[in-house]
CSV table of C-alpha atoms and ligand atoms in Angstrom, one decimal:
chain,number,residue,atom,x,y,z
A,1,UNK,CA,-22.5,-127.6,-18.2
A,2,UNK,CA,-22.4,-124.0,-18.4
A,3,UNK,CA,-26.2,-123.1,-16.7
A,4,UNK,CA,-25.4,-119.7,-15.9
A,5,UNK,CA,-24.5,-118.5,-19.4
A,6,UNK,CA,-25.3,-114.5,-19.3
A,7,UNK,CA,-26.3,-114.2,-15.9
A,8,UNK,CA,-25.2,-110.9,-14.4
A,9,UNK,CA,-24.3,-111.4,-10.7
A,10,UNK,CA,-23.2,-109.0,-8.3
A,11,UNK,CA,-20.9,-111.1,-5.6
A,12,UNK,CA,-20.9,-108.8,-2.6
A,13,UNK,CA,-18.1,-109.9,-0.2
A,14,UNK,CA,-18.3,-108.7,3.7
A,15,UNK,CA,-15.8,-109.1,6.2
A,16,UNK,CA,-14.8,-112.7,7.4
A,17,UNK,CA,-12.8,-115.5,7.3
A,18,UNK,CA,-14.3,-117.0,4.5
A,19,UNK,CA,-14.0,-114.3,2.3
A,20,UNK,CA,-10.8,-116.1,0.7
A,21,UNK,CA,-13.3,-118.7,-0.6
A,22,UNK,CA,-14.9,-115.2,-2.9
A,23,UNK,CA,-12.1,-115.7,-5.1
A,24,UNK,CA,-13.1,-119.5,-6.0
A,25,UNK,CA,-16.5,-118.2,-6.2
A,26,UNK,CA,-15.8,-115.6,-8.6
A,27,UNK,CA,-13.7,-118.5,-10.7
A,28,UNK,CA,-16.6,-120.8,-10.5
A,29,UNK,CA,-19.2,-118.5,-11.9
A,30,UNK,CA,-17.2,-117.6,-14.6
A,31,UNK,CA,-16.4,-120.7,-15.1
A,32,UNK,CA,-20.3,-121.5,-15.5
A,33,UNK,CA,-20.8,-118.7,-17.8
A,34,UNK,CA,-22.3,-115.5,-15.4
A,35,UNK,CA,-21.0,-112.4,-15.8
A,36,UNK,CA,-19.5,-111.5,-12.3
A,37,UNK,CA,-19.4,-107.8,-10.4
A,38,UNK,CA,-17.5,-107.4,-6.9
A,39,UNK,CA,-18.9,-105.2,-4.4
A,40,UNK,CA,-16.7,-105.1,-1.1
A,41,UNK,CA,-17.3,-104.3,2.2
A,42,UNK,CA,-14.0,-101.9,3.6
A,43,UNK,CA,-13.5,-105.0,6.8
A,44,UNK,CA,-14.0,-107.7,3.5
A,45,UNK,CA,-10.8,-105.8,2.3
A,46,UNK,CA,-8.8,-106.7,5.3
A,47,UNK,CA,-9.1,-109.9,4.2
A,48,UNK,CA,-8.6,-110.4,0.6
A,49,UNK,CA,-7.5,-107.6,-1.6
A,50,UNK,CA,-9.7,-105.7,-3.9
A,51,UNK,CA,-7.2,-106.7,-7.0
A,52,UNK,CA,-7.4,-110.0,-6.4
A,53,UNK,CA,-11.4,-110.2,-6.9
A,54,UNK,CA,-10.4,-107.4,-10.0
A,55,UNK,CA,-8.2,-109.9,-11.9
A,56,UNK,CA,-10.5,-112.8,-11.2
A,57,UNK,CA,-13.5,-111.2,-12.4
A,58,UNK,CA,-12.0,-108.7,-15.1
A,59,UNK,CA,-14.0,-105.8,-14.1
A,60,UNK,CA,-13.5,-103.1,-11.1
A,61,UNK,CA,-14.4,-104.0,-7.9
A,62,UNK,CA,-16.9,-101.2,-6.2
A,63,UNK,CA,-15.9,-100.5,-2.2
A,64,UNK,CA,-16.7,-96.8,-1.6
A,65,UNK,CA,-20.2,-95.5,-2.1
A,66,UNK,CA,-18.3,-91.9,-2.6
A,67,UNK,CA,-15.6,-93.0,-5.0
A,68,UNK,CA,-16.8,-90.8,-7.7
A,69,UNK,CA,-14.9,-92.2,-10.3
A,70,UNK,CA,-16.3,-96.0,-9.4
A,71,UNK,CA,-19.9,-93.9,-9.7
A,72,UNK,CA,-19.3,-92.4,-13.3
A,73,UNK,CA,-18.4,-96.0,-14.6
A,74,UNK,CA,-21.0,-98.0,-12.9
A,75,UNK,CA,-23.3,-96.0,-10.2
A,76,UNK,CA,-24.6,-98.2,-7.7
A,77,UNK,CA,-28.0,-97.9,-8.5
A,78,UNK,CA,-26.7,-99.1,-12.3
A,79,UNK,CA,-24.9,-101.7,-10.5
A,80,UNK,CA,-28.4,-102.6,-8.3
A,81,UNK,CA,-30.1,-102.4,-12.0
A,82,UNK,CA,-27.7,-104.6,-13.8
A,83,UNK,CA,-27.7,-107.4,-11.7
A,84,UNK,CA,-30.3,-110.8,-12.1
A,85,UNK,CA,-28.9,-111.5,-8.7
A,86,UNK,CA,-27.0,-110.1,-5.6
A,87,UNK,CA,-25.4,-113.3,-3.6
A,88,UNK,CA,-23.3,-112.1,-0.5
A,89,UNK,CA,-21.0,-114.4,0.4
A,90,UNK,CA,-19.9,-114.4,3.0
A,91,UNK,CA,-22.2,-112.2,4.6
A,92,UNK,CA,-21.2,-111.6,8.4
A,93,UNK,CA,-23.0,-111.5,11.5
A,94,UNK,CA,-22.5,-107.3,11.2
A,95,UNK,CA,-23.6,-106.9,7.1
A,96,UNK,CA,-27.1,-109.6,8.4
A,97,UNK,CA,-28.0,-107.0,11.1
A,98,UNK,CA,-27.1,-103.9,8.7
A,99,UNK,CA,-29.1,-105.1,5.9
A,100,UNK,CA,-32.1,-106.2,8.1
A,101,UNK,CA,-32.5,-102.7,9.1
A,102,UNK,CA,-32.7,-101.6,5.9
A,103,UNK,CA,-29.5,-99.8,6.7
A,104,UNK,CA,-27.5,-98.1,3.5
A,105,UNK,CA,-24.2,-97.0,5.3
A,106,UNK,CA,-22.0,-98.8,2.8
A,107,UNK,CA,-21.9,-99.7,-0.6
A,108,UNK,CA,-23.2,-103.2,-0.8
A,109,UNK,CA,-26.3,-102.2,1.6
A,110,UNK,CA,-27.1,-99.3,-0.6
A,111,UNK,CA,-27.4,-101.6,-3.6
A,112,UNK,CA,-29.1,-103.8,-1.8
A,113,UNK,CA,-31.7,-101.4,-1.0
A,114,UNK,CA,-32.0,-100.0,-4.7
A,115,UNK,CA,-32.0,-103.5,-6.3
A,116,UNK,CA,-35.2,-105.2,-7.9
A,117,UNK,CA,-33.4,-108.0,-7.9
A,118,UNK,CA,-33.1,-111.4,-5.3
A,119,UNK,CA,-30.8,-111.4,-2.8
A,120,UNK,CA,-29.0,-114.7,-1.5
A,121,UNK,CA,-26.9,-114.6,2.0
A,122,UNK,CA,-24.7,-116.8,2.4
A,123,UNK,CA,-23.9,-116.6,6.0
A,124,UNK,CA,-20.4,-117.1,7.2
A,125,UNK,CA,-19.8,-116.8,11.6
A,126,UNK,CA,-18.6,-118.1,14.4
A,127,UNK,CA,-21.3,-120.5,15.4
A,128,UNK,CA,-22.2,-118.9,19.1
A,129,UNK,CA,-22.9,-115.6,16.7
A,130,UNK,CA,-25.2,-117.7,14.1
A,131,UNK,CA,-27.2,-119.0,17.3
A,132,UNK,CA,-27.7,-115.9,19.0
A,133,UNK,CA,-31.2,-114.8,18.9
A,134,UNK,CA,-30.4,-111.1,17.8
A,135,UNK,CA,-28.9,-113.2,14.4
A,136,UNK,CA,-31.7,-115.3,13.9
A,137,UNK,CA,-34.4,-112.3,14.6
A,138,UNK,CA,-32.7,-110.3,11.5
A,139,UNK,CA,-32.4,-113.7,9.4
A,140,UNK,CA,-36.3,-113.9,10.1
A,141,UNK,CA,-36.8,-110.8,9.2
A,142,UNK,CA,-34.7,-111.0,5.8
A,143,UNK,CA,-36.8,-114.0,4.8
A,144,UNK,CA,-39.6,-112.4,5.4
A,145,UNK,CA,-38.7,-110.0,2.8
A,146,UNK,CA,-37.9,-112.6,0.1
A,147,UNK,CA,-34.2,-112.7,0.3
A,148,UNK,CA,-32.7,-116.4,0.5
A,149,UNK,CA,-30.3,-117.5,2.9
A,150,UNK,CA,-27.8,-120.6,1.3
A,151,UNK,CA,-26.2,-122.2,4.8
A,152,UNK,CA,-24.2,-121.7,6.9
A,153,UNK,CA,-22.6,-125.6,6.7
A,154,UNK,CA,-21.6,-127.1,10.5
A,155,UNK,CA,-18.2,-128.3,11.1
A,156,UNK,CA,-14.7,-126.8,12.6
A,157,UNK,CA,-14.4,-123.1,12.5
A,158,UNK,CA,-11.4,-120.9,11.8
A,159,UNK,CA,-11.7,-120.2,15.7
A,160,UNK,CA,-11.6,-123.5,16.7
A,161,UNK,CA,-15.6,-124.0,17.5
A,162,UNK,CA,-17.2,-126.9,15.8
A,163,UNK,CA,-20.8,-126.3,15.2
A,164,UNK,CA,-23.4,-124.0,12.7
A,165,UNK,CA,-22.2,-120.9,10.9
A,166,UNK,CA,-19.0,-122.1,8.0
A,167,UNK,CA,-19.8,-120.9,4.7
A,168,UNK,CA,-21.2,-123.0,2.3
A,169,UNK,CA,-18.7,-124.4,0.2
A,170,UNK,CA,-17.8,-122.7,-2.8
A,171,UNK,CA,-18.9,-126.1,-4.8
A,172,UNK,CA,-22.9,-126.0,-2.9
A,173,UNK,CA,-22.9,-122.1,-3.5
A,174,UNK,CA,-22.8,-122.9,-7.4
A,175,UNK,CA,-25.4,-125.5,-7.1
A,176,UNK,CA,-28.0,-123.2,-5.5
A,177,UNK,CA,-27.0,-120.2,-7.3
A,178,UNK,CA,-27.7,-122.8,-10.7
A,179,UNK,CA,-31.2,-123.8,-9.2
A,180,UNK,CA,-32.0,-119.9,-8.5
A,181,UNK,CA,-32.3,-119.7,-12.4
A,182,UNK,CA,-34.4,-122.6,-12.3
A,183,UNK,CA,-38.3,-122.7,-12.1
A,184,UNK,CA,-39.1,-125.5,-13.3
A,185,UNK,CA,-42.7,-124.3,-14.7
A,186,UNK,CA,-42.2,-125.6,-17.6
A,187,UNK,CA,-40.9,-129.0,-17.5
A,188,UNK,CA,-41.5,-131.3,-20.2
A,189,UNK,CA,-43.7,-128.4,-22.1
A,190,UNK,CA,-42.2,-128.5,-26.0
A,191,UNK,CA,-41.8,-124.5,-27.0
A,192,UNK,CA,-41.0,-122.8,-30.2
A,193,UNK,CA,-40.0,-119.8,-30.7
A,194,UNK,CA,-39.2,-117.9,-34.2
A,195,UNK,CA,-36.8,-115.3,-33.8
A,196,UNK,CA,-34.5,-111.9,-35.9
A,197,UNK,CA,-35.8,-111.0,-39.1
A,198,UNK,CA,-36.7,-113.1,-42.6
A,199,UNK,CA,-35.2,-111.9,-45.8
A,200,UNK,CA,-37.0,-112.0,-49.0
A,201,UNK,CA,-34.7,-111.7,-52.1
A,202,UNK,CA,-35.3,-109.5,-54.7
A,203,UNK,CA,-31.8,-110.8,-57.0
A,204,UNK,CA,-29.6,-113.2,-56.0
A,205,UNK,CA,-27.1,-110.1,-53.9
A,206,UNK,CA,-30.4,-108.0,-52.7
A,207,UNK,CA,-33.1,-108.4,-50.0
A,208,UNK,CA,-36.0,-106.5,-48.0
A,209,UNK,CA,-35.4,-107.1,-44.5
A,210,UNK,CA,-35.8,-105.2,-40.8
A,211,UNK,CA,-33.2,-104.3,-38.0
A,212,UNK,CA,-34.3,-107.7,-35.8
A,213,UNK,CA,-30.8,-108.7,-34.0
A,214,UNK,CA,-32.7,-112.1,-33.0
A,215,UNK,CA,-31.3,-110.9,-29.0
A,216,UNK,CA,-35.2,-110.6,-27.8
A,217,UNK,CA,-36.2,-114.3,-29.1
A,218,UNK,CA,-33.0,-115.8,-28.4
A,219,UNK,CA,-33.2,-114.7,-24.6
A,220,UNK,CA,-36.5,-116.4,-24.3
A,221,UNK,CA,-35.4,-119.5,-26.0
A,222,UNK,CA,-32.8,-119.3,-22.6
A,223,UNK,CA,-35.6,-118.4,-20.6
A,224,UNK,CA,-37.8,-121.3,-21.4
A,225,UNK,CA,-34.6,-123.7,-21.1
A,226,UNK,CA,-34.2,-122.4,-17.4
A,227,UNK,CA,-37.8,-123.0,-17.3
A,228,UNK,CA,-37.6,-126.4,-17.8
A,229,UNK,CA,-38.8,-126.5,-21.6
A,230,UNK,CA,-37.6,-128.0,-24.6
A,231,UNK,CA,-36.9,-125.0,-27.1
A,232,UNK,CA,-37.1,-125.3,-30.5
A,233,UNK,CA,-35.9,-121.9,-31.9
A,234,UNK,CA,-36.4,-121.2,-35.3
A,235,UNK,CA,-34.6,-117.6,-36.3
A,236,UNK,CA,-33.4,-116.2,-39.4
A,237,UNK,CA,-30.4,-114.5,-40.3
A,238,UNK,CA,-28.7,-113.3,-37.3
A,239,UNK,CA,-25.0,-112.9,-35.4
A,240,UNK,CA,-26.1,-115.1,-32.4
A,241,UNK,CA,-24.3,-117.9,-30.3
A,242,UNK,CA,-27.2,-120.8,-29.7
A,243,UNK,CA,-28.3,-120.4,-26.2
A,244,UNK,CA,-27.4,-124.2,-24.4
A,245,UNK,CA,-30.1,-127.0,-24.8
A,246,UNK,CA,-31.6,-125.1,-27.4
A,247,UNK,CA,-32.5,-127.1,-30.9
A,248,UNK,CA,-31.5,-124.3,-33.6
A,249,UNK,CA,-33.2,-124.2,-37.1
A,250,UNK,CA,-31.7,-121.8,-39.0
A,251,UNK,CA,-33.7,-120.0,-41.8
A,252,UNK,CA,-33.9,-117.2,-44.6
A,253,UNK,CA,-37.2,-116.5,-45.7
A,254,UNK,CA,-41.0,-116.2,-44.3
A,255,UNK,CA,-41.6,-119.0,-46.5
A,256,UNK,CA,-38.5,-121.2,-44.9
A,257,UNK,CA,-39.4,-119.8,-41.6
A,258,UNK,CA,-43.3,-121.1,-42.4
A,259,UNK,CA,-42.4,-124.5,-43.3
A,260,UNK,CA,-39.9,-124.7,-40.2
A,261,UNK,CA,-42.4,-124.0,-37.7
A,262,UNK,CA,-45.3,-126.4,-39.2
A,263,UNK,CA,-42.6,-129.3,-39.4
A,264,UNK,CA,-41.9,-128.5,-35.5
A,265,UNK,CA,-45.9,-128.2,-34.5
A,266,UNK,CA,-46.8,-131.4,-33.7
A,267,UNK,CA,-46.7,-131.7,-30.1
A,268,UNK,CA,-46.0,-128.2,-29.3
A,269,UNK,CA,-47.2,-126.9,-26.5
A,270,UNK,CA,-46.7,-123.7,-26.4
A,271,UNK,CA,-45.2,-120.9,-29.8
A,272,UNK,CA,-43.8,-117.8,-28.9
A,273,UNK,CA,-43.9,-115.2,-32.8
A,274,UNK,CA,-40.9,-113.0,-31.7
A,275,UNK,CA,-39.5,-113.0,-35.1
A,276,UNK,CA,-39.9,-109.5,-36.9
A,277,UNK,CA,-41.5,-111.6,-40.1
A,278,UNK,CA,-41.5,-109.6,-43.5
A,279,UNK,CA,-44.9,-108.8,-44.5
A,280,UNK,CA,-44.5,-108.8,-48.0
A,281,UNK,CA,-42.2,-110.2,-50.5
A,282,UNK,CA,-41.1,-109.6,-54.1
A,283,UNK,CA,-43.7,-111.4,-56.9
A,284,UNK,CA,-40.8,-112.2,-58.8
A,285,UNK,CA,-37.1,-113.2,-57.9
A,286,UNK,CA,-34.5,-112.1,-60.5
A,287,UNK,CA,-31.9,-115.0,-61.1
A,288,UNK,CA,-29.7,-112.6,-62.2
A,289,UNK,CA,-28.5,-109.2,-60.2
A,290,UNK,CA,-30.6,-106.8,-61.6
A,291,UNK,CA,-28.7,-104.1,-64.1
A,292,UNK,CA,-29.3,-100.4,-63.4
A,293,UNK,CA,-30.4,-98.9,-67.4
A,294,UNK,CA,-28.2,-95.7,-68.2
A,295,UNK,CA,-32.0,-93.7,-68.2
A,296,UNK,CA,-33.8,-95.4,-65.2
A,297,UNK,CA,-34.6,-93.0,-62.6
A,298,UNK,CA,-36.6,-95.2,-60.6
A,299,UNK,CA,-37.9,-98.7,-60.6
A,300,UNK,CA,-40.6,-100.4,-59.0
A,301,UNK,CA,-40.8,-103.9,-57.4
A,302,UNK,CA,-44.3,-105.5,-57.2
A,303,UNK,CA,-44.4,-107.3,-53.8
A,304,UNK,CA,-47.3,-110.1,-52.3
A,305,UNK,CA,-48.3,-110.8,-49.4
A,306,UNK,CA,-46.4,-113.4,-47.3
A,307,UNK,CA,-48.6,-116.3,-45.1
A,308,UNK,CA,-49.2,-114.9,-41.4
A,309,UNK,CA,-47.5,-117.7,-39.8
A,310,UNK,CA,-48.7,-116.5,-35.8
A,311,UNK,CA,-52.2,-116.3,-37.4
A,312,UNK,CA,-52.5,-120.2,-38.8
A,313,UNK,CA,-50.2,-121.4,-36.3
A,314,UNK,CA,-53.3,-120.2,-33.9
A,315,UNK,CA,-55.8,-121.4,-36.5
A,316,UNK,CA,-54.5,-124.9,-37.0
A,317,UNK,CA,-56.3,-128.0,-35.4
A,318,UNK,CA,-53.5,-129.0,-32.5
A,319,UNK,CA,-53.4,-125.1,-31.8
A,320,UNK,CA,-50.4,-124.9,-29.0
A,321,UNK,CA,-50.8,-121.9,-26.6
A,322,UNK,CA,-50.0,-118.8,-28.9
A,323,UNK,CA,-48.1,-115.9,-28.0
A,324,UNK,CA,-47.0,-112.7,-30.2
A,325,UNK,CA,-45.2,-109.8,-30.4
A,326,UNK,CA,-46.7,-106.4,-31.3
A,327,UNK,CA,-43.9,-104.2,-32.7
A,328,UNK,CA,-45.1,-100.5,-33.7
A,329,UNK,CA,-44.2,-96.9,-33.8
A,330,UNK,CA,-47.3,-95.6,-32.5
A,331,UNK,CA,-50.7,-96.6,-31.0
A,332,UNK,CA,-48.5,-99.1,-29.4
A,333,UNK,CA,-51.3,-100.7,-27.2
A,334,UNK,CA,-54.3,-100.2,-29.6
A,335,UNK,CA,-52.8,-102.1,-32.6
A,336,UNK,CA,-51.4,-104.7,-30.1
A,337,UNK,CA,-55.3,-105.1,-28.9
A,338,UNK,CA,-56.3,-105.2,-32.4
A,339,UNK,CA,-53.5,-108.1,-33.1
A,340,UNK,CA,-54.7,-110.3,-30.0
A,341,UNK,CA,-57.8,-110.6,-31.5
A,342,UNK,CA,-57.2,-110.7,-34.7
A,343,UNK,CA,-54.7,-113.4,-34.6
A,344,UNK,CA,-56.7,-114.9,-32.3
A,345,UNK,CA,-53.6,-115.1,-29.6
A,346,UNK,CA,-53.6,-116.3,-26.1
A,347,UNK,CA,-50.9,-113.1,-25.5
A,348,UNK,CA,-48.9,-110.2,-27.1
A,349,UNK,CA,-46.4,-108.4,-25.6
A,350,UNK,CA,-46.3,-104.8,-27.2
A,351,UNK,CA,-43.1,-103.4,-27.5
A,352,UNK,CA,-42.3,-100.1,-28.8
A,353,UNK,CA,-39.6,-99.8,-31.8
A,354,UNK,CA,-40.1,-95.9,-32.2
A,355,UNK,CA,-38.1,-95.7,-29.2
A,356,UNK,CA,-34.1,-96.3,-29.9
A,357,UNK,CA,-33.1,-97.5,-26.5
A,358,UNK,CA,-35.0,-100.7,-26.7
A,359,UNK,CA,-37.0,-103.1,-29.1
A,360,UNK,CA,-35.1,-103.5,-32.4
A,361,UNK,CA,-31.2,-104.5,-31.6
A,362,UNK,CA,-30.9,-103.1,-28.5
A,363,UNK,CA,-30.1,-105.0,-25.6
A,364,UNK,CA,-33.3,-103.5,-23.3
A,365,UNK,CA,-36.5,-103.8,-23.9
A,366,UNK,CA,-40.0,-102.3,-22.3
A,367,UNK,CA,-43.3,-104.4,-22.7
A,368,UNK,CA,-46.4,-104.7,-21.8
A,369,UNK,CA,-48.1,-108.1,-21.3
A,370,UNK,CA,-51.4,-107.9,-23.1
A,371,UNK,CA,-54.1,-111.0,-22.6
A,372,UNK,CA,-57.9,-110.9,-23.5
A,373,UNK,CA,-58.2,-109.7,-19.7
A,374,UNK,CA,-55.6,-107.5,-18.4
A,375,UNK,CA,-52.1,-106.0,-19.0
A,376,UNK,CA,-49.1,-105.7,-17.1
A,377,UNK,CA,-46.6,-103.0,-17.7
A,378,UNK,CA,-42.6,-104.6,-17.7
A,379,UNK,CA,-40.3,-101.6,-17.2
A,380,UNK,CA,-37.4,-101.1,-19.0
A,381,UNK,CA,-34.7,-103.8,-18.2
A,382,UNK,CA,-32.5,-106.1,-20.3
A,383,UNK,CA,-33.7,-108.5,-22.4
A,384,UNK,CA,-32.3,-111.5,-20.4
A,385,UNK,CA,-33.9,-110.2,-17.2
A,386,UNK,CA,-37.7,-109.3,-19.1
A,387,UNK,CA,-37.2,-112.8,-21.1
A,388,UNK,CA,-37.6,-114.6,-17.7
A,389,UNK,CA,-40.2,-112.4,-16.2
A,390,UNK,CA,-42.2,-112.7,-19.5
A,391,UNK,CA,-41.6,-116.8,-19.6
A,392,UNK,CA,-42.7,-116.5,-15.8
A,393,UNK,CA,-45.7,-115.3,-16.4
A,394,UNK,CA,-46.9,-116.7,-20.0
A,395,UNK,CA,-46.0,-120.4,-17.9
A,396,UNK,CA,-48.8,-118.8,-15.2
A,397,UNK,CA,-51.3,-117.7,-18.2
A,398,UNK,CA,-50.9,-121.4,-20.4
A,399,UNK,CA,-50.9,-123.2,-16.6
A,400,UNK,CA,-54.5,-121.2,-15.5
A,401,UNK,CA,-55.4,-122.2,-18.9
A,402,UNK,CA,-54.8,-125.9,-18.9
A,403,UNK,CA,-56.4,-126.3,-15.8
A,404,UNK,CA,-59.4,-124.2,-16.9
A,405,UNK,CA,-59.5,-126.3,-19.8
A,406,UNK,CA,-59.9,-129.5,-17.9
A,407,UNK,CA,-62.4,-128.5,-15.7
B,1,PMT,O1,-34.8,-109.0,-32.5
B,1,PMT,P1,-34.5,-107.8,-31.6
B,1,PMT,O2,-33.6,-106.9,-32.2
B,1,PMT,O3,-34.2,-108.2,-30.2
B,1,PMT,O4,-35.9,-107.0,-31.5
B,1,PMT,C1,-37.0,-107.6,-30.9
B,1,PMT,C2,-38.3,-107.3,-31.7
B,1,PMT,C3,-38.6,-105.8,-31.6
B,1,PMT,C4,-38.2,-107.8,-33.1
B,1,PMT,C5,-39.4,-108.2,-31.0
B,1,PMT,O5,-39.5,-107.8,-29.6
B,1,PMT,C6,-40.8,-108.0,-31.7
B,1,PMT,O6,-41.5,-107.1,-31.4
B,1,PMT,N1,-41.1,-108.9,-32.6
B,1,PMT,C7,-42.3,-108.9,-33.4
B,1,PMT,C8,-42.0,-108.0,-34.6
B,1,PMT,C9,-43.2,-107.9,-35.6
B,1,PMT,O7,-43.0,-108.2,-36.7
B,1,PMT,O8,-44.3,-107.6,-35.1
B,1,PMT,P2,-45.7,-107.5,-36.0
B,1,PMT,O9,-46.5,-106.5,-35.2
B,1,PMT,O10,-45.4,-107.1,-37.4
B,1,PMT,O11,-46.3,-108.9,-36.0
B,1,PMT,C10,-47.1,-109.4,-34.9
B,1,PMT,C11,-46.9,-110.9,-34.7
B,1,PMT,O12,-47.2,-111.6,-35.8
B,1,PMT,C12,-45.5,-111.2,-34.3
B,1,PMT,O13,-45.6,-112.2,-33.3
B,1,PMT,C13,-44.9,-111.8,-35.6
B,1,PMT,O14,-43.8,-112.7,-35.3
B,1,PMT,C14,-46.1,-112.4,-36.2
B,1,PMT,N2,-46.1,-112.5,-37.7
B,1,PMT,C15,-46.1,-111.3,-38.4
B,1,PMT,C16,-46.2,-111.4,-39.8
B,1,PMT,C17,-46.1,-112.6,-40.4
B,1,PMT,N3,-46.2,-112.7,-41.7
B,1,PMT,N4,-46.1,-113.8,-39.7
B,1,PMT,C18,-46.0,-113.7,-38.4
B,1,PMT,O15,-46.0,-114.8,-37.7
């Protein structure tokens, strides 16, 4: 089961023992479908080469916080960006005490400083260092700041010492680092999502249509799955592999994209309208391609106005928790406003298409979360990153309003 498909994971290795268990790791993630960046520590490198961790995870591993050619590739605050998670393992006795004090001497505690991202230690020591107080005091103080600590295991050391500090093993890293992507908020919650553009034909080899790549839907379909949900994702024509556990319905039109989601709405808890759906379509359909006359200079195609499926989706009688997307050019937040209310929607999350680096095809995005209340900027990140952050808190807005409902 692959339950880290797309995950971008920095795997920081320190100096220790353990550290020829990193290589396994690296294996393991890939193996379970994350995308995997090495970040070394210069005493990790005493004790597994750099190259190894390089051919493992087929991308440059990143030692020096000077290497100037390592920065123009992937900066470290890139690097801190990139990354849905930062898991150090093994993280010695020496990187726990530097990273407590919010020390950025090296690499790896630079990034961890920069990143936005969690952290998980996985602490690896000889077990008279894992019980000394000065150990536990920074550990405290780590968890205080949110970062998670995975271990240490007890058994024989590499010193001989049986007791509390052995790195997890490589098998129990992947299980926590798997339950990490896991909330849980929204098990046993049905959601749909409609996703990429529809296509309405004009001749049989001719059709309007948008730029929607589908990549914005189809990473909160895997959002929701990590969230416990079962996805139905409906999505038109687009060059996208099915994200896992997701039930695919693949469609054309606005009027085959209308139909799909009213077959699926029985018991549906929750619809997410991130599908760029075509506004208009052609009055007529030519069966035949449509001949250019030797004296036509132009030509005119009467269009009509497609159903608004967000709008009777929120209109019908089991109305599931509705959420839309606003994509304009300008007035972003006004229109969005506008479209809340008069969609009637629970939520829209306003993204701005003017803007080349993100909404339409590209792989960021930049929202903001608008409900009849408040709004919530979302910076720019990637889509996989802001699908989880939005699915986090649209489960928070439909769980407030369940429980406001049955009061
Ligand atoms: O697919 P990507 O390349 O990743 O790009 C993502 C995106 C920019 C397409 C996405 O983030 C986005 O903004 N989707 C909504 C695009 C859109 O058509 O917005 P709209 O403002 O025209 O529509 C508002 C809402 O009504 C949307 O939820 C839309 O799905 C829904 N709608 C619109 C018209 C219609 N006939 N039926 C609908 O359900």
């Amino acid at each position: 089961m692959n339950r880290l498909t797309n995950k971008q994971i920095i795997l920081g290795v320190t100096g220790g023992i353990a550290a020829y268990k990193s290589a396994e790791l690296v294996r393991g993630l890939q193996k379970a479908g994350a995308k995997v960046r090495v970040v070394m520590t210069s005493s990790a490198c005493e004790f597994i080469t750099p190259l190894t961790l390089q051919a493992l995870s087929g991308n440059p591993v990143h030692i020096d916080l000077l290497d100037t050619k390592a920065e123009a590739a992937m900066g470290h605050i890139e690097l801190a960006r990139w990354a849905d998670l930062v898991l150090i393992a093994p993280a010695s006795a020496s990187f726990i005490s530097r990273l407590s004090r919010g020390s950025g001497e090296d690499l790896l505690s630079t990034l961890c400083l920069a990143t936005d991202s969690q952290i998980a230690l996985a602490p690896a020591m000889n077990q008279a260092m894992w019980r000394d107080s000065a150990t536990q005091t920074n550990l405290e103080m780590l968890t205080e700041k949110g970062v998670k600590i995975l271990g240490p295991d007890e058994g024989e050391q590499a010193c001989g010492d049986v007791g509390l500090g052995r790195m997890l093993d490589v098998d129990q890293l992947l299980i926590e680092v798997r339950e990490f992507f896991q909330s849980h908020e929204l098990n046993g919650r049905h959601v749909m999502i409609t996703a990429g553009p529809t296509r309405e034909a004009i001749d049989p080899v001719r059709y309007i249509s948008n730029e929607s790549s589908g990549k914005m839907g189809f990473a909160m379909a895997e959002a929701a799955v990590d969230a416990g949900a079962k996805v139905t994702l409906v999505t038109g024509p687009v060059n996208l592999e099915t994200p896992e556990h997701v039930e695919r319905i693949d469609v054309i039109s606005t009027a085959d994209m209308h139909r799909a989601v009213f077959k699926n709405l029985p018991n549906c808890d929750i619809f997410i309208g991130s599908a760029a759906v075509a506004d208009y379509r052609p009055t007529q359909v030519a069966d035949r391609k449509i001949k250019k006359g030797d004296e036509d200079h132009a030509m005119t195609i009467e269009l009509i106005r497609n159903p608004d499926i967000i709008a009777e989706v929120a209109a019908s009688a089991s109305r599931p928790f509705t959420v839309g997307f606003a994509a304009e050019t300008h007035n972003l937040i006004e229109y969005a406003q506008k479209k809340l209310k008069q969609k009637n929607l629970d939520l829209i999350i306003a993204n701005d298409v003017a803007d080349k680096q993100i909404g339409f095809n590209s792989n960021d995005n930049e929202v903001t979360l608008i409900s009849r209340k408040d709004s919530t900027v979302l910076p720019k990140m990637s889509k996989a990153k802001l699908a989880r952050l939005l699915i986090d808190q649209l489960a928070q807005h439909y769980l407030s309003s369940k429980q406001e409902a049955d009061v």
